[in-house]
PDB file of C-alpha atoms in Angstrom:
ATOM      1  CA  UNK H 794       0.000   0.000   0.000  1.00 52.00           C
ATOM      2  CA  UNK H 795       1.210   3.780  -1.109  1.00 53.00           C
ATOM      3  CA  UNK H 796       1.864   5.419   1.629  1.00 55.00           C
ATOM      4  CA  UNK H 797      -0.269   8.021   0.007  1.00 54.00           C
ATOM      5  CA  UNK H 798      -3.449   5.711   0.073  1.00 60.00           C
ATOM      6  CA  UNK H 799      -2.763   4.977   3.750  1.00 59.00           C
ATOM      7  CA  UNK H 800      -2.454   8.384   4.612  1.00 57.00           C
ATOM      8  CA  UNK H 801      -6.092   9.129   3.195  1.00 59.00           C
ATOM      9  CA  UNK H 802      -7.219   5.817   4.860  1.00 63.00           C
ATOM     10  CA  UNK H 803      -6.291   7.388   8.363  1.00 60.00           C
ATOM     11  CA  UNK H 804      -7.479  10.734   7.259  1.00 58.00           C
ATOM     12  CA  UNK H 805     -10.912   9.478   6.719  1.00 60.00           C
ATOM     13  CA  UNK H 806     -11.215   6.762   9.906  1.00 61.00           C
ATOM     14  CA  UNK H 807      -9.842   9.926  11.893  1.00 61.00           C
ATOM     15  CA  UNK H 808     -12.586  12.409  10.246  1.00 54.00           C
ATOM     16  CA  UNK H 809     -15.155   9.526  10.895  1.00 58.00           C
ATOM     17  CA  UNK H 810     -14.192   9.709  14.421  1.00 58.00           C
ATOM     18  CA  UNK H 811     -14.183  13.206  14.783  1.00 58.00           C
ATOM     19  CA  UNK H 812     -17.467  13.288  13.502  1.00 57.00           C
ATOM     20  CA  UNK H 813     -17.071  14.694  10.505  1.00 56.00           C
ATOM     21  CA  UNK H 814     -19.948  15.467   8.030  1.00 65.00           C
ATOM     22  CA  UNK H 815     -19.156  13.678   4.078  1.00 69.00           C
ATOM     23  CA  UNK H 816     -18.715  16.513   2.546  1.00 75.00           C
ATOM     24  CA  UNK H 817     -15.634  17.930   4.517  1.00 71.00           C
ATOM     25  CA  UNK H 818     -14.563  14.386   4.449  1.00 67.00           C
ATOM     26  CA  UNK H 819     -14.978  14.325   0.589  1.00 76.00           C
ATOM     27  CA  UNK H 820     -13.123  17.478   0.029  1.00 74.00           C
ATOM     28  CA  UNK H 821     -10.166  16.169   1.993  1.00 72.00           C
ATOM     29  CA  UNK H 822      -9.858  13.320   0.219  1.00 73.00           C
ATOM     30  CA  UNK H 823     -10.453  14.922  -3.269  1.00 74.00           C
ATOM     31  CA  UNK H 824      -7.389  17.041  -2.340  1.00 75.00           C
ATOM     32  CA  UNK H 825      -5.265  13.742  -1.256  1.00 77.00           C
ATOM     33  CA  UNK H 826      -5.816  12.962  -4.632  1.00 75.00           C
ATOM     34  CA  UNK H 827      -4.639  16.240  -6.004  1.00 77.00           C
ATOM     35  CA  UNK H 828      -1.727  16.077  -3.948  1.00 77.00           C
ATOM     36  CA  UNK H 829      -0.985  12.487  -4.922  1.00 76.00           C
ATOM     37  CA  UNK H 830      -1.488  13.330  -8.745  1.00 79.00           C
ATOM     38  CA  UNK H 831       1.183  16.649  -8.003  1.00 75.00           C
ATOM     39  CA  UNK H 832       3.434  14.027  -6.498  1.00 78.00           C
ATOM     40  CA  UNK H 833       3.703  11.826  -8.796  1.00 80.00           C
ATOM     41  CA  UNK H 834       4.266  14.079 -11.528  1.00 83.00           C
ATOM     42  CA  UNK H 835       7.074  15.814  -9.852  1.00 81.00           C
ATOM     43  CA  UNK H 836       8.413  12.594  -9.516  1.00 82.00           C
ATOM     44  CA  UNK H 837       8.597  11.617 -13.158  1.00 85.00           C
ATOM     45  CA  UNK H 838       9.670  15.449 -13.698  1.00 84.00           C
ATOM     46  CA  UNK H 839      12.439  14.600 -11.289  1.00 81.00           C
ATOM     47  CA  UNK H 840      13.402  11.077 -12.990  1.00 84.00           C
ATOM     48  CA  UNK H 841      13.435  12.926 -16.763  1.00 85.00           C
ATOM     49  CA  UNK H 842      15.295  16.096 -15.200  1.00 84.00           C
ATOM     50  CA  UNK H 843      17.680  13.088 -13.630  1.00 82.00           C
ATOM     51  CA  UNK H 844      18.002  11.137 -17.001  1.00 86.00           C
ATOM     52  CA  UNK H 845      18.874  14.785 -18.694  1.00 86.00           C
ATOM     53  CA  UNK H 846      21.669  15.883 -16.128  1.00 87.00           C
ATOM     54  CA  UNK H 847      23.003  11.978 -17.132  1.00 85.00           C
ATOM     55  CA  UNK H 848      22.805  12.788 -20.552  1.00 86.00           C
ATOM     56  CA  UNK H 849      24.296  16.297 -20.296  1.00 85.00           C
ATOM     57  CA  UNK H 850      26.949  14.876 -17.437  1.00 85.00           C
ATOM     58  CA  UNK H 851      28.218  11.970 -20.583  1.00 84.00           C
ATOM     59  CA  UNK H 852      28.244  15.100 -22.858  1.00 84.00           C
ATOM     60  CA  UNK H 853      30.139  16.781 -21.048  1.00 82.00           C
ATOM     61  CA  UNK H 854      32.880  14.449 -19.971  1.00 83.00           C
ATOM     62  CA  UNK H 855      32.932  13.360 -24.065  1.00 83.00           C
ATOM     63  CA  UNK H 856      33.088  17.072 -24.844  1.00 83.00           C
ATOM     64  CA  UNK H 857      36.195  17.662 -22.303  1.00 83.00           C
ATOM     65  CA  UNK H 858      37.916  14.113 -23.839  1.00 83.00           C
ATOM     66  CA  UNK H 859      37.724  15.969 -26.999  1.00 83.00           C
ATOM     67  CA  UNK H 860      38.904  19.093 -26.145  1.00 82.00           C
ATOM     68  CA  UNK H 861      41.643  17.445 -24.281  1.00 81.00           C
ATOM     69  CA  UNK H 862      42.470  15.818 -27.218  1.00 82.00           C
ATOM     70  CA  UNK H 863      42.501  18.374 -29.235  1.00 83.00           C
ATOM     71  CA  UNK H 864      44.261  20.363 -26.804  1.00 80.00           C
ATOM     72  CA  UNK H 865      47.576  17.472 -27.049  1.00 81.00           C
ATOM     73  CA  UNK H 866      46.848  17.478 -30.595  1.00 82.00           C
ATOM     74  CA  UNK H 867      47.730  21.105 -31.290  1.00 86.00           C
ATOM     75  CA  UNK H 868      50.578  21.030 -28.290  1.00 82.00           C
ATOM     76  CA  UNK H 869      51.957  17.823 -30.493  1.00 82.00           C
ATOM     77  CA  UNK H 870      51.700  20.188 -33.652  1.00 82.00           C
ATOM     78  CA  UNK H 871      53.201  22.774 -31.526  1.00 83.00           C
ATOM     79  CA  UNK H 872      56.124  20.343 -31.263  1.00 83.00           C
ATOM     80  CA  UNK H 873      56.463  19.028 -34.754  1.00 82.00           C
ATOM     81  CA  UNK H 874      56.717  22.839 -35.684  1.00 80.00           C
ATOM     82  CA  UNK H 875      59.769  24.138 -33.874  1.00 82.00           C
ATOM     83  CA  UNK H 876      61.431  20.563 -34.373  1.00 82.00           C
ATOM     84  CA  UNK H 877      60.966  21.860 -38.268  1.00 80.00           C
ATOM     85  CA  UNK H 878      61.793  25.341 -37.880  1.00 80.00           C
ATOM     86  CA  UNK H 879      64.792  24.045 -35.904  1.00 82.00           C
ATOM     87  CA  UNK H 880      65.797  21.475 -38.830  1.00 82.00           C
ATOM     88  CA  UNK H 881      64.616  25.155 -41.242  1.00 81.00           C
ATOM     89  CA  UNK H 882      67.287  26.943 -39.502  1.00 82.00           C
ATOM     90  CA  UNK H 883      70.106  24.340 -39.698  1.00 82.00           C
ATOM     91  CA  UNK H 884      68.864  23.784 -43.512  1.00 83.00           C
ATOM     92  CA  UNK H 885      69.544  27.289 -43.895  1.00 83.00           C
ATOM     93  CA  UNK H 886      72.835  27.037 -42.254  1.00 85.00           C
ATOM     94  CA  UNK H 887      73.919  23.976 -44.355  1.00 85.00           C
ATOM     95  CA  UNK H 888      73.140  25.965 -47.571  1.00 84.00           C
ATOM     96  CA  UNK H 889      75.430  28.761 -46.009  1.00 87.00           C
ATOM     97  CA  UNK H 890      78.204  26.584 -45.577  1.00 85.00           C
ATOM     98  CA  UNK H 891      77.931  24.636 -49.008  1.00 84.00           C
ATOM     99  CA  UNK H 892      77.797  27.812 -51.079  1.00 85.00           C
ATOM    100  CA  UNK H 893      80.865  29.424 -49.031  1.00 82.00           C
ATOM    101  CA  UNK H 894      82.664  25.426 -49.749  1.00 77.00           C
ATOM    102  CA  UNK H 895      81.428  26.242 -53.594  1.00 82.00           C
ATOM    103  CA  UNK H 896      82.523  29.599 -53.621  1.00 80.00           C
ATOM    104  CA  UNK H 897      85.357  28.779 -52.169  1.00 74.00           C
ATOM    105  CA  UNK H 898      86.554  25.608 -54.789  1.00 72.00           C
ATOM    106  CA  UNK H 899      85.508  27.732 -57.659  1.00 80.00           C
ATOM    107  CA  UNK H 900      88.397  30.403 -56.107  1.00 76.00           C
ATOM    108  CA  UNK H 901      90.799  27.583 -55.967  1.00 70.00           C
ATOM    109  CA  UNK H 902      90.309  26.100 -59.547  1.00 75.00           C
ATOM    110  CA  UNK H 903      90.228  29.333 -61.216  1.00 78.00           C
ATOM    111  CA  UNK H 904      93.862  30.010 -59.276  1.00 71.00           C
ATOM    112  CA  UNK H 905      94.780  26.511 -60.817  1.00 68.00           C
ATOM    113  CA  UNK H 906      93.770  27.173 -63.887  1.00 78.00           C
ATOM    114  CA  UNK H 907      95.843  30.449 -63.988  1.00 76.00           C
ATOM    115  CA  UNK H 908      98.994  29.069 -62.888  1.00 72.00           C
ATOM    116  CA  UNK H 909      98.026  25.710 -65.459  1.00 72.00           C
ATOM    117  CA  UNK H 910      98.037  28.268 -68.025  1.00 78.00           C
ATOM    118  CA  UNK H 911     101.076  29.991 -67.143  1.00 75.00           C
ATOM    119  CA  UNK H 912     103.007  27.229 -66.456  1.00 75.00           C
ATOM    120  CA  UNK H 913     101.853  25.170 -69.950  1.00 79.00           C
ATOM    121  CA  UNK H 914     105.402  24.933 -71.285  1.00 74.00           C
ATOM    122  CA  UNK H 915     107.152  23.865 -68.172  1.00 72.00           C
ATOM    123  CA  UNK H 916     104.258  21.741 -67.589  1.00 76.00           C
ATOM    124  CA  UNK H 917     104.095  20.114 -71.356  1.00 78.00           C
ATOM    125  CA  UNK H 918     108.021  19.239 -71.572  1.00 74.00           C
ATOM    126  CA  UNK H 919     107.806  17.136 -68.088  1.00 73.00           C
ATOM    127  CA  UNK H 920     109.853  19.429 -65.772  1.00 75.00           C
ATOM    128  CA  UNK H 921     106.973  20.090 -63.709  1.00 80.00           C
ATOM    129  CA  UNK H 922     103.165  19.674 -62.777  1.00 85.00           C
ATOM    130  CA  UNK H 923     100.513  21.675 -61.371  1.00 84.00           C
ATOM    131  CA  UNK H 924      97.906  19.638 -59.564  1.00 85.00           C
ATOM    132  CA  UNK H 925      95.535  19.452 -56.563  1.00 83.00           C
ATOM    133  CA  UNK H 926      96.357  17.301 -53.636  1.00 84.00           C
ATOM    134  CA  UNK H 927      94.837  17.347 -49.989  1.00 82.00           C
ATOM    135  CA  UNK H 928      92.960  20.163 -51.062  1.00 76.00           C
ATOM    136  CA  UNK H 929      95.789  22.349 -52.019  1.00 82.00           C
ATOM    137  CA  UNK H 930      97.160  23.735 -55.482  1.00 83.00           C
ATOM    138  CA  UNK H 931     100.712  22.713 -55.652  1.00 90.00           C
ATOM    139  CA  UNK H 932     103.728  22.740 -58.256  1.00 91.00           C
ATOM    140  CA  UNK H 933     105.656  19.594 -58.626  1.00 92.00           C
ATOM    141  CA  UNK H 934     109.169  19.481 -59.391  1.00 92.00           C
ATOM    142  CA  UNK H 935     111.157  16.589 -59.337  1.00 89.00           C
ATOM    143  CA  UNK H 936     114.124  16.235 -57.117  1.00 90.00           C
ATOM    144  CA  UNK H 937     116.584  14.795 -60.268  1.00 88.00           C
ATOM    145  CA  UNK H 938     115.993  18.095 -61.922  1.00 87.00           C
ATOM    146  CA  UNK H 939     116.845  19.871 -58.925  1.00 93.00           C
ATOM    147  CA  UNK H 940     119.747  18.539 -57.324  1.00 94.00           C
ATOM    148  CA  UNK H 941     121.952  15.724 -57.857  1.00 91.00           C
ATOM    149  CA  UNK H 942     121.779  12.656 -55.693  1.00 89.00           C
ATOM    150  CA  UNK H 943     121.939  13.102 -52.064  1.00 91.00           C
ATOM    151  CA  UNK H 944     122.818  17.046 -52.150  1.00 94.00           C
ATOM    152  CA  UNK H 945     120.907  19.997 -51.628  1.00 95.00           C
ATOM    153  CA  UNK H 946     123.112  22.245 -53.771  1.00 95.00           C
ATOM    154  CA  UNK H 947     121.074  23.506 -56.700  1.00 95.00           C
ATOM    155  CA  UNK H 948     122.284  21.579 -59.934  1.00 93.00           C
ATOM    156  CA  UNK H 949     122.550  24.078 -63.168  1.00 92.00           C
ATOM    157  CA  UNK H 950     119.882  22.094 -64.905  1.00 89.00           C
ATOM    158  CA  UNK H 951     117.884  22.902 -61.343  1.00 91.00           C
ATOM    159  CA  UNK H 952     118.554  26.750 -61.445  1.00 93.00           C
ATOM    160  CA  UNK H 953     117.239  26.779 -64.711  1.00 91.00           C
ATOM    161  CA  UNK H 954     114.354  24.820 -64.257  1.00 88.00           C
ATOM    162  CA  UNK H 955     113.835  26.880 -60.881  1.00 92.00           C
ATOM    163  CA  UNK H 956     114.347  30.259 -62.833  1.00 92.00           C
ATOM    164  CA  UNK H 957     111.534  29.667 -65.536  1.00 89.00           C
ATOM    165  CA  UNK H 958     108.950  28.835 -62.441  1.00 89.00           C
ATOM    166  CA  UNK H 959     109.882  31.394 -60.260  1.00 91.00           C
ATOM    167  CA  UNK H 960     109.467  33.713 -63.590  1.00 88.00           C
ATOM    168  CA  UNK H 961     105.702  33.027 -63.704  1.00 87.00           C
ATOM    169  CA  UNK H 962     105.106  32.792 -59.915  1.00 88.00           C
ATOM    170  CA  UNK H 963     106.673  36.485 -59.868  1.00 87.00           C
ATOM    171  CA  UNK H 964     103.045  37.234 -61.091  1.00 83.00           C
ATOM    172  CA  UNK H 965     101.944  36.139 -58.055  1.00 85.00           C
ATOM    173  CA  UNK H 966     104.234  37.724 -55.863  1.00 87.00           C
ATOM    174  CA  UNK H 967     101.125  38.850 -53.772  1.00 87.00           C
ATOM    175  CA  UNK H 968      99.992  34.927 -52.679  1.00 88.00           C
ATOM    176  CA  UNK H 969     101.654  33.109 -50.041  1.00 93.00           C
ATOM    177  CA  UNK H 970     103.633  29.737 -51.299  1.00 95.00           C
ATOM    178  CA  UNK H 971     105.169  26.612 -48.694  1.00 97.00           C
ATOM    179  CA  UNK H 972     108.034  25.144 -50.449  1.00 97.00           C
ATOM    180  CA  UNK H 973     108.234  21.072 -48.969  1.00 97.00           C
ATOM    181  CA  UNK H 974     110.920  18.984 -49.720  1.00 97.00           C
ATOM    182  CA  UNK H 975     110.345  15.217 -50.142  1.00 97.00           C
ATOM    183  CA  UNK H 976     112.373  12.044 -50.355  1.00 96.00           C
ATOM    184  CA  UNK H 977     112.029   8.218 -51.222  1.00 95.00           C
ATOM    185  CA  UNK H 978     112.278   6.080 -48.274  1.00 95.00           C
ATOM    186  CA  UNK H 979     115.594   4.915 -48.984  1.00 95.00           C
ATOM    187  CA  UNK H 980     117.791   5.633 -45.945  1.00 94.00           C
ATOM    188  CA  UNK H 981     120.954   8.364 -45.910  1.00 93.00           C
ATOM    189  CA  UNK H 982     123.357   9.119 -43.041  1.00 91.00           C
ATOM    190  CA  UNK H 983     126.558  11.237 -44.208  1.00 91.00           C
ATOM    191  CA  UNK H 984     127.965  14.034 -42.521  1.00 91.00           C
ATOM    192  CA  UNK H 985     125.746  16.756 -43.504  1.00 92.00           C
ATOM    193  CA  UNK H 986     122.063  14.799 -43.522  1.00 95.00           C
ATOM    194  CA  UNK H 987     121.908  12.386 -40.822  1.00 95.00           C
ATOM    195  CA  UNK H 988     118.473  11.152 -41.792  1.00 96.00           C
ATOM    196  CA  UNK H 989     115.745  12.280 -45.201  1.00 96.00           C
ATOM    197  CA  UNK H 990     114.308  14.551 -42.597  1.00 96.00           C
ATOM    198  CA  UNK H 991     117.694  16.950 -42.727  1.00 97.00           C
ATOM    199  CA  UNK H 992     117.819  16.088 -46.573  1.00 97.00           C
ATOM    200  CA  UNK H 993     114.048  17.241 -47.604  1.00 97.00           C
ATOM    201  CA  UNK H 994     114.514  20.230 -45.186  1.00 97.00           C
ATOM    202  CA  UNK H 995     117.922  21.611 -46.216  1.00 97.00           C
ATOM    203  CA  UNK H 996     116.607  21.153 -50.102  1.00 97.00           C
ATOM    204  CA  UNK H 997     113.125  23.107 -49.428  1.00 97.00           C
ATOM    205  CA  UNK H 998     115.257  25.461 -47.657  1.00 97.00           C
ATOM    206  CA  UNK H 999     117.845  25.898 -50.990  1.00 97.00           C
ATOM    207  CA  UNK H1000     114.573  26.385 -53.211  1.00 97.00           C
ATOM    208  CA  UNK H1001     113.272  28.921 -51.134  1.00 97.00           C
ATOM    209  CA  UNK H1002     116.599  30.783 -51.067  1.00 97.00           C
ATOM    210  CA  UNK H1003     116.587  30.755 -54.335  1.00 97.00           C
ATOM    211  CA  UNK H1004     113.175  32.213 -54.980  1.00 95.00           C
ATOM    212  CA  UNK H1005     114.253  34.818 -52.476  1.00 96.00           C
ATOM    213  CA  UNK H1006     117.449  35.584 -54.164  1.00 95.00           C
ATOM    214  CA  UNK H1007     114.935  36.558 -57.741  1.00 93.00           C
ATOM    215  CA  UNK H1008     113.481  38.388 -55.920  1.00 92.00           C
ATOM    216  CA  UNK H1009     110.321  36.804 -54.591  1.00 93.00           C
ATOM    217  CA  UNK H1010     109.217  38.315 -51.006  1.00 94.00           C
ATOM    218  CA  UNK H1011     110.024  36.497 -48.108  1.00 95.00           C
ATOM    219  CA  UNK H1012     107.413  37.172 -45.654  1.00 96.00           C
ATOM    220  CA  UNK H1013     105.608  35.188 -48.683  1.00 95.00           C
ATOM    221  CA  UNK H1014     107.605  31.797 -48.064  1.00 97.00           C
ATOM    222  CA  UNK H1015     107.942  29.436 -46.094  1.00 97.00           C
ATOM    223  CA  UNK H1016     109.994  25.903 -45.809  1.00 97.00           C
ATOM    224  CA  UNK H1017     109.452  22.142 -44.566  1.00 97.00           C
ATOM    225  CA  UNK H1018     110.589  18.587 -44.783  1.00 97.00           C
ATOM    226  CA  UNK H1019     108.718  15.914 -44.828  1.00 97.00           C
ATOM    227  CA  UNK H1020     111.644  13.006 -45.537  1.00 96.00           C
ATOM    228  CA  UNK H1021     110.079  10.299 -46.772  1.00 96.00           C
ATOM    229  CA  UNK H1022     106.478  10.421 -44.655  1.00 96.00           C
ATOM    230  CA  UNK H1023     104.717  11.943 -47.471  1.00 95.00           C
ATOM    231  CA  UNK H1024     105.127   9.716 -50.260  1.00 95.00           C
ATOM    232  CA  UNK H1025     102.798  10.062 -53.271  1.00 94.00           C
ATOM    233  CA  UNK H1026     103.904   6.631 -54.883  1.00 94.00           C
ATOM    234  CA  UNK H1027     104.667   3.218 -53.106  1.00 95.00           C
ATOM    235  CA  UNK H1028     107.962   3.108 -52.592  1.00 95.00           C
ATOM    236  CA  UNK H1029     108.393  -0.519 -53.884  1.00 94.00           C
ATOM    237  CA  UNK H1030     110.304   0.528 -57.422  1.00 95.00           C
ATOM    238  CA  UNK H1031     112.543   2.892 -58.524  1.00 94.00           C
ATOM    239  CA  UNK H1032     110.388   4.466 -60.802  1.00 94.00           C
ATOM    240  CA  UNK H1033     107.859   5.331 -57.786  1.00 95.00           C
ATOM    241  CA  UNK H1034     110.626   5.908 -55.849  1.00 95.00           C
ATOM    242  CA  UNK H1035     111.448   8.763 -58.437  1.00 93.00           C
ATOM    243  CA  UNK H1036     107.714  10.225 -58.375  1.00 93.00           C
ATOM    244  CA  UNK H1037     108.546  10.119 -54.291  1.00 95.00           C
ATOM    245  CA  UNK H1038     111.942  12.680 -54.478  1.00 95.00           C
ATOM    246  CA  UNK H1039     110.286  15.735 -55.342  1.00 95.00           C
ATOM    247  CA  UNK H1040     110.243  19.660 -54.077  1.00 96.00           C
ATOM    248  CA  UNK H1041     106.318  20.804 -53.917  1.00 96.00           C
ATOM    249  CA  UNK H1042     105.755  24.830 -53.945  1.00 95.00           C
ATOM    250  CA  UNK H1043     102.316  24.695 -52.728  1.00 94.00           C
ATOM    251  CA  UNK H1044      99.975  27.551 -53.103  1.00 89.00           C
ATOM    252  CA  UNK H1045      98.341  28.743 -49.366  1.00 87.00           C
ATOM    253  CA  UNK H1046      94.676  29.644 -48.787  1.00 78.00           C
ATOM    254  CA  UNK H1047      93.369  32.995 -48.422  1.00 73.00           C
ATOM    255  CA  UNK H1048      91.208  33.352 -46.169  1.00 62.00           C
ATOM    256  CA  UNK H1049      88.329  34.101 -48.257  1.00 60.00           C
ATOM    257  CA  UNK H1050      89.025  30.881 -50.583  1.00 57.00           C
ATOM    258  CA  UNK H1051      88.456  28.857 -47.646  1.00 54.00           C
ATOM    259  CA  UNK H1052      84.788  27.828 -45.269  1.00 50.00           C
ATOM    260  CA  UNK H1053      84.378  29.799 -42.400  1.00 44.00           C
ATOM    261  CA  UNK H1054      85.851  27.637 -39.383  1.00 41.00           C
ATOM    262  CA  UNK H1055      83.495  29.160 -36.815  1.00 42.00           C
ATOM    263  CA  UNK H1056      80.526  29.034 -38.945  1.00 42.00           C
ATOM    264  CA  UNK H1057      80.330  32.427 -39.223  1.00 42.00           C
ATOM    265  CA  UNK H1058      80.349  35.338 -42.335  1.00 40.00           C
ATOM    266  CA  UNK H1059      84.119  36.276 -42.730  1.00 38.00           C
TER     267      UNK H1059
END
């Protein structure tokens, strides 16, 4: 039994009681039912309103996964944009450094080119080469034209050959030049060259005397030996071993022909 439809059950035994005439008692009860209809439909207003805020409470939560989502979604783009701008930027940097490496090779061929040109007669009867090695332009001569066997004195034939080269690198009297003496890996101990270390120093040091002496500017040379640590050939015949005894004038770097070391504009 409602506890409604017990209420109006006492409400009437307690009216009957009382004394109560059936009209008064019918009212009362007629307004029980009112207030039981009122009830109830409050109470399904209350379920729906219930079954809404549900609704509205799943919506919501859905609504905030989404925007949470979303929210990692743009911070994740957020990422993946400076990680490219970074990767932009060192791109950029790259492209710096290869056209300074370009602009920089395209200075040292056209110098090799010029001095290939100016030395094409030396260079086509043998008594030297110009070529590129380790990165640097250098000019070739070999030792046997140079001096005679272990010496460092200047053979005639060597002046000469030395005078025509030193002739064209006069027009270049403003570059810097590193004259480096070479030898096969023969051994040699006399008085005068203990070891091919004194041997390729003392003749480097002849050639540059010599360059000085025609006048070439000093501050614009400088000398080294290498003995026999440097070899260009293997040293297993004596043909190689020939290519191996050789004075190398090598051309120096500006500073402009070369990358900037500290990767910035020189």
């Amino acid at each position: 039994m409602k506890a409604s439809t017990a209420l109006a059950a006492l409400l009437a035994a307690s009216l009957a009681a009382c004394g109560v005439n059936k009209g008064v008692h019918q009212k009362a009860l007629d307004r029980i039912g009112v207030l039981e209809g009122d009830l109830s439909t409050s109470e399904q207003t209350a379920a729906e309103k219930d079954r809404k805020i549900a609704a509205l409470t799943g919506e919501l939560d859905g609504t905030r996964e989404v925007v949470a989502a979303r929210d990692e979604t743009i911070a994740e783009q957020g990422r993946k944009l400076s990680m490219l701008e970074g990767q932009f930027a060192v791109t950029q940097q790259e492209l710096v450094e290869l056209r300074r490496a370009r602009d920089a090779a395209e200075k040292r061929i056209a110098a090799y080119r010029e001095l290939q040109g100016k030395f094409r007669e030396l260079v086509d009867t043998g008594r030297l080469e110009v070529l590129f090695r380790n990165g640097q332009m250098v000019i070739k001569l070999p030792s046997g034209v140079l001096f005679k066997s272990a010496s460092a004195d200047l053979s005639a034939d060597g002046e000469t050959a030395l005078a025509e080269t030193v002739r064209v690198l006069d027009q270049f009297k403003d570059r810097r030049f590193l004259i480096a003496g070479h030898t096969d890996n023969r051994p040699i101990k006399t008085r005068a060259f203990p070891n091919n270390w004194y041997l390729s120093t003392a003749r480097a040091i002849s050639v540059l005397q010599f360059m000085i002496d025609a006048g070439f500017p000093a501050q614009n040379l400088g000398a080294a030996g290498y003995g026999d640590q440097d070899p260009i050939k293997a040293n297993d015949n004596e043909e190689n071993r020939e290519q191996n005894r050789r004075i190398e004038i090598i051309l120096v770097p500006n500073l402009e022909e070369l990358p900037s070391l500290t990767g910035e504009a020189p």
